[in-house]
CSV table of C-alpha atoms in Angstrom, one decimal:
chain,number,residue,atom,x,y,z
N,209,MET,CA,57.9,11.7,-44.7
N,210,HIS,CA,58.8,14.3,-42.8
N,211,THR,CA,59.8,17.2,-45.1
N,212,HIS,CA,59.3,20.1,-42.6
N,213,THR,CA,60.9,18.4,-39.9
N,214,GLY,CA,62.1,21.6,-37.5
N,215,ARG,CA,60.2,23.7,-39.0
N,216,THR,CA,56.8,25.8,-37.3
N,217,ALA,CA,53.8,26.7,-38.7
N,218,ILE,CA,51.1,29.2,-37.5
N,219,VAL,CA,47.4,27.7,-39.2
N,220,THR,CA,44.7,30.9,-38.7
N,221,GLY,CA,40.9,29.4,-38.5
N,222,GLY,CA,43.0,26.2,-37.9
N,223,SER,CA,40.2,24.7,-35.7
N,224,ARG,CA,38.2,23.5,-38.2
N,225,GLY,CA,36.8,22.4,-41.5
N,226,ILE,CA,39.8,23.0,-43.7
N,227,GLY,CA,41.6,24.9,-41.7
N,228,ARG,CA,42.1,21.8,-39.2
N,229,GLU,CA,43.3,19.8,-41.6
N,230,ILE,CA,45.8,21.9,-42.7
N,231,ALA,CA,47.0,21.9,-39.5
N,232,LEU,CA,47.8,17.9,-39.4
N,233,ARG,CA,48.7,18.2,-42.2
N,234,LEU,CA,52.1,19.6,-42.2
N,235,ALA,CA,52.1,18.0,-39.0
N,236,ALA,CA,52.5,14.4,-40.4
N,237,GLN,CA,54.8,16.5,-42.8
N,238,GLY,CA,56.4,17.5,-39.6
N,239,CYS,CA,56.0,21.0,-39.0
N,240,ASP,CA,55.3,21.8,-35.5
N,241,VAL,CA,52.1,23.9,-35.6
N,242,VAL,CA,50.4,27.1,-33.8
N,243,VAL,CA,46.7,26.8,-33.6
N,244,ASN,CA,44.9,30.3,-34.1
N,245,TYR,CA,41.0,30.7,-33.2
N,246,HIS,CA,38.3,32.8,-32.3
N,247,GLY,CA,35.4,31.0,-30.6
N,248,ARG,CA,36.3,27.7,-30.1
N,249,GLU,CA,38.8,26.7,-27.6
N,250,ASP,CA,37.7,22.9,-27.3
N,251,LEU,CA,38.6,22.3,-30.4
N,252,ALA,CA,41.6,24.4,-30.9
N,253,GLU,CA,42.1,22.8,-27.9
N,254,ALA,CA,40.9,19.6,-30.1
N,255,VAL,CA,43.6,20.0,-32.6
N,256,VAL,CA,47.0,20.8,-30.0
N,257,ARG,CA,45.9,17.5,-28.9
N,258,ALA,CA,45.8,15.0,-32.8
N,259,VAL,CA,48.8,17.3,-33.4
N,260,GLU,CA,50.9,16.2,-30.7
N,261,ALA,CA,49.5,12.7,-31.4
N,262,ARG,CA,51.4,12.9,-34.9
N,263,GLY,CA,54.5,13.2,-32.7
N,264,ARG,CA,54.7,17.3,-33.4
N,265,ARG,CA,54.1,20.7,-30.8
N,266,ALA,CA,51.3,22.4,-30.6
N,267,ILE,CA,49.9,25.3,-29.3
N,268,ALA,CA,46.5,27.0,-29.9
N,269,VAL,CA,46.2,31.0,-29.6
N,270,ARG,CA,42.9,32.5,-29.4
N,271,GLY,CA,42.9,36.0,-31.9
N,272,ASP,CA,40.2,37.9,-34.6
N,273,VAL,CA,42.9,38.2,-37.6
N,274,ALA,CA,41.0,41.3,-38.6
N,275,ASP,CA,42.9,43.2,-35.3
N,276,GLU,CA,46.2,44.0,-36.2
N,277,ALA,CA,47.7,43.9,-32.1
N,278,GLU,CA,45.9,40.6,-31.9
N,279,ALA,CA,47.4,39.2,-34.5
N,280,GLU,CA,50.9,40.6,-33.5
N,281,ALA,CA,50.4,38.7,-30.3
N,282,LEU,CA,49.5,35.2,-32.2
N,283,PHE,CA,53.1,35.1,-34.3
N,284,ARG,CA,54.7,36.6,-30.8
N,285,ALA,CA,53.3,33.4,-29.3
N,286,ALA,CA,55.0,31.7,-32.4
N,287,LEU,CA,57.9,32.9,-31.6
N,288,ASP,CA,57.8,32.9,-28.1
N,289,ALA,CA,57.2,28.8,-28.1
N,290,PHE,CA,59.0,27.6,-31.2
N,291,GLY,CA,61.9,29.9,-32.0
N,292,ARG,CA,61.2,31.0,-35.3
N,293,ILE,CA,58.5,31.0,-38.0
N,294,ASP,CA,58.4,29.1,-42.0
N,295,VAL,CA,54.8,28.7,-42.4
N,296,VAL,CA,51.6,31.1,-42.4
N,297,VAL,CA,48.9,29.6,-44.1
N,298,SER,CA,46.1,33.1,-43.9
N,299,ASN,CA,43.4,30.8,-44.1
N,300,ALA,CA,40.6,32.5,-41.2
N,301,GLY,CA,37.5,33.7,-43.2
N,302,ILE,CA,33.2,34.2,-43.2
N,303,MET,CA,31.2,33.9,-45.5
N,304,LYS,CA,27.2,34.9,-46.1
N,305,ASN,CA,25.1,35.2,-48.8
N,306,VAL,CA,24.3,38.9,-49.6
N,307,PRO,CA,22.5,40.3,-52.7
N,308,ILE,CA,24.1,43.4,-53.6
N,309,ALA,CA,21.3,44.7,-54.2
N,310,ASP,CA,20.2,44.9,-50.5
N,311,GLY,CA,22.8,47.6,-49.9
N,312,ALA,CA,23.9,45.3,-46.3
N,313,LEU,CA,26.4,46.8,-45.5
N,314,ALA,CA,26.7,46.1,-42.0
N,315,ASP,CA,27.2,41.7,-43.3
N,316,PHE,CA,29.5,43.5,-46.4
N,317,ASP,CA,31.6,45.5,-44.2
N,318,ALA,CA,31.7,41.8,-41.5
N,319,ILE,CA,32.8,39.7,-44.5
N,320,MET,CA,36.0,42.2,-46.1
N,321,ARG,CA,37.0,42.9,-41.6
N,322,THR,CA,37.9,39.7,-42.4
N,323,ASN,CA,38.3,38.0,-45.4
N,324,ALA,CA,40.8,40.9,-46.6
N,325,ARG,CA,41.5,43.1,-44.2
N,326,GLY,CA,42.5,39.5,-42.3
N,327,ALA,CA,44.4,38.0,-44.8
N,328,PHE,CA,46.4,42.3,-44.9
N,329,ILE,CA,47.7,42.1,-41.2
N,330,VAL,CA,48.4,38.5,-41.3
N,331,LEU,CA,51.1,38.9,-44.5
N,332,SER,CA,52.0,41.6,-43.4
N,333,LYS,CA,53.0,40.0,-39.6
N,334,ALA,CA,53.8,36.5,-42.1
N,335,GLY,CA,56.5,39.5,-43.8
N,336,ASN,CA,57.9,40.6,-41.0
N,337,HIS,CA,58.7,37.4,-39.3
N,338,LEU,CA,59.6,35.4,-42.4
N,339,GLY,CA,63.1,33.9,-42.5
N,340,GLU,CA,64.7,33.0,-45.8
N,341,GLY,CA,62.8,29.8,-47.6
N,342,GLY,CA,59.7,30.9,-45.8
N,343,ARG,CA,56.6,29.6,-47.1
N,344,ILE,CA,53.4,32.0,-47.3
N,345,ILE,CA,50.4,30.5,-48.4
N,346,ALA,CA,46.2,32.6,-48.4
N,347,LEU,CA,42.9,30.8,-48.9
N,348,SER,CA,41.0,32.5,-51.9
N,349,SER,CA,37.6,31.2,-53.6
N,350,SER,CA,37.4,29.3,-57.7
N,351,VAL,CA,33.7,31.0,-57.7
N,352,ILE,CA,35.5,34.1,-57.8
N,353,ALA,CA,35.3,32.3,-61.8
N,354,ARG,CA,32.0,31.9,-61.7
N,355,SER,CA,30.0,35.1,-60.7
N,356,THR,CA,27.6,33.2,-58.7
N,357,PRO,CA,24.8,35.4,-57.3
N,358,GLY,CA,24.6,36.9,-53.8
N,359,TYR,CA,28.1,36.3,-53.3
N,360,GLY,CA,29.5,39.9,-54.4
N,361,PRO,CA,30.7,40.3,-50.5
N,362,TYR,CA,32.7,37.1,-50.6
N,363,ILE,CA,33.9,37.5,-53.8
N,364,ALA,CA,35.6,40.7,-53.6
N,365,SER,CA,37.0,39.9,-50.1
N,366,LYS,CA,38.5,36.8,-51.7
N,367,ALA,CA,39.9,38.9,-54.2
N,368,ALA,CA,41.9,40.9,-52.3
N,369,VAL,CA,43.2,38.4,-51.3
N,370,GLU,CA,44.6,36.7,-55.0
N,371,GLY,CA,45.5,40.7,-55.5
N,372,LEU,CA,47.7,40.8,-52.0
N,373,VAL,CA,49.7,36.9,-53.0
N,374,ARG,CA,50.6,38.9,-55.8
N,375,VAL,CA,51.3,41.8,-55.2
N,376,MET,CA,53.3,40.6,-51.8
N,377,ALA,CA,55.3,37.9,-53.7
N,378,ASN,CA,57.1,41.2,-55.6
N,379,GLU,CA,57.9,43.2,-52.9
N,380,LEU,CA,58.8,40.1,-50.7
N,381,ARG,CA,61.8,39.7,-53.9
N,382,GLY,CA,65.5,38.2,-52.8
N,383,ARG,CA,64.5,37.0,-49.6
N,384,GLY,CA,63.4,33.4,-51.1
N,385,ILE,CA,59.8,33.1,-49.6
N,386,CYS,CA,56.7,32.4,-52.0
N,387,VAL,CA,54.0,33.9,-51.7
N,388,ASN,CA,50.9,31.4,-53.2
N,389,ALA,CA,46.7,31.1,-53.0
N,390,VAL,CA,44.4,28.0,-53.1
N,391,ALA,CA,41.3,28.9,-53.9
N,392,PRO,CA,39.3,25.5,-53.6
N,393,GLY,CA,35.1,25.2,-54.5
N,394,PRO,CA,33.2,23.5,-52.8
N,395,VAL,CA,34.7,21.5,-50.0
N,396,GLY,CA,31.9,19.9,-47.7
N,397,THR,CA,32.6,21.6,-44.6
N,398,GLU,CA,30.0,22.0,-42.0
N,399,LEU,CA,30.5,25.6,-42.0
N,400,PHE,CA,29.4,25.2,-45.9
N,401,LEU,CA,26.5,22.5,-45.6
N,402,GLU,CA,24.8,24.2,-43.0
N,403,GLY,CA,21.4,25.9,-43.7
N,404,LYS,CA,21.8,23.9,-47.5
N,405,SER,CA,19.5,20.7,-48.3
N,406,ALA,CA,20.2,17.6,-49.3
N,407,GLU,CA,19.4,18.3,-53.0
N,408,GLN,CA,21.5,21.4,-52.6
N,409,ILE,CA,24.0,19.5,-51.9
N,410,ALA,CA,23.9,16.5,-54.4
N,411,ALA,CA,23.3,19.8,-57.3
N,412,LEU,CA,27.0,21.4,-56.0
N,413,ALA,CA,28.1,17.9,-56.3
N,414,ARG,CA,27.7,18.0,-59.6
N,415,MET,CA,28.8,21.0,-61.0
N,416,ALA,CA,33.0,19.9,-61.0
N,417,PRO,CA,33.4,17.3,-64.0
N,418,LEU,CA,34.5,15.0,-61.0
N,419,GLU,CA,31.2,15.2,-59.5
N,420,ARG,CA,31.8,15.4,-55.9
N,421,LEU,CA,32.7,18.1,-53.1
N,422,GLY,CA,35.9,18.6,-52.4
N,423,THR,CA,37.4,17.4,-49.2
N,424,PRO,CA,39.0,19.3,-46.5
N,425,ALA,CA,42.1,16.5,-47.8
N,426,ASP,CA,42.3,17.6,-51.2
N,427,ILE,CA,42.7,21.3,-50.1
N,428,ALA,CA,45.3,20.4,-47.2
N,429,SER,CA,47.3,18.0,-50.0
N,430,ILE,CA,47.9,21.5,-52.5
N,431,VAL,CA,48.9,23.6,-49.1
N,432,ALA,CA,51.6,21.2,-47.9
N,433,PHE,CA,53.3,21.3,-51.3
N,434,LEU,CA,52.8,24.7,-51.1
N,435,ALA,CA,55.1,24.6,-48.4
N,436,GLY,CA,57.2,22.2,-48.7
N,437,PRO,CA,60.2,21.9,-50.7
N,438,GLU,CA,58.7,20.7,-53.9
N,439,GLY,CA,56.6,24.0,-53.8
N,440,ALA,CA,59.9,26.0,-54.6
N,441,TRP,CA,59.0,26.9,-57.7
N,442,VAL,CA,55.8,27.9,-57.3
N,443,ASN,CA,55.2,31.3,-56.0
N,444,ALA,CA,52.5,34.1,-57.5
N,445,GLN,CA,50.2,32.2,-58.3
N,446,VAL,CA,46.2,30.7,-57.4
N,447,VAL,CA,45.9,27.5,-57.5
N,448,ARG,CA,42.4,26.3,-58.5
N,449,VAL,CA,41.9,23.2,-56.6
N,450,ASN,CA,37.9,22.0,-57.2
N,451,GLY,CA,38.1,19.2,-59.4
N,452,GLY,CA,37.0,21.7,-62.6
N,453,PHE,CA,34.5,23.1,-61.3
N,454,ALA,CA,36.2,26.4,-62.0
């Protein structure tokens, strides 16, 4: 059922993994989609073609979400192409294992730049460009609740995202805009699986009571719910989608 027909969604980091699935799910429900990417144009264009195969319009826009000028250009491209912005999904992010005692400030800065600064800029632009009844959804992580060694900078960046979401929901009072976060548990994307042994992956899958890794579709379905009319009474929340992982 097309619940978003006539609406436009921006999905940052939309060329692969969870972002790709979110873009396709929103398209299947009637959204035109702006697929933001930073590196792989070929993957972004493949998502555009997949959206168009679902009967919706799409464009791919390269841009570093942590660069304010490039983020503004992304939103301007969406308005130029489709005339409106209704849904913004802040999904772009990076993850790296960085033990705090190592003092790897360059890695810390890189993670915070993309995950925290990038989310701040995207949320700021969304607040300026969304109309009445818009939806803003930022991706966090359920690893926040587990304090997993090596994830300090990543957890710090995602804790910042959750704080921004709750504050922004209050700042947008009176405009009918819902601002929420979705916090996945372990999801079997290429990025997540990279560098892990079969034994490590199996152990991670067993951590949740449902005893499997999540899929991008598991996450996209919740994002689509929050983006649509059914999610109109959900605001300033962090939805943990993790099979009981945390």
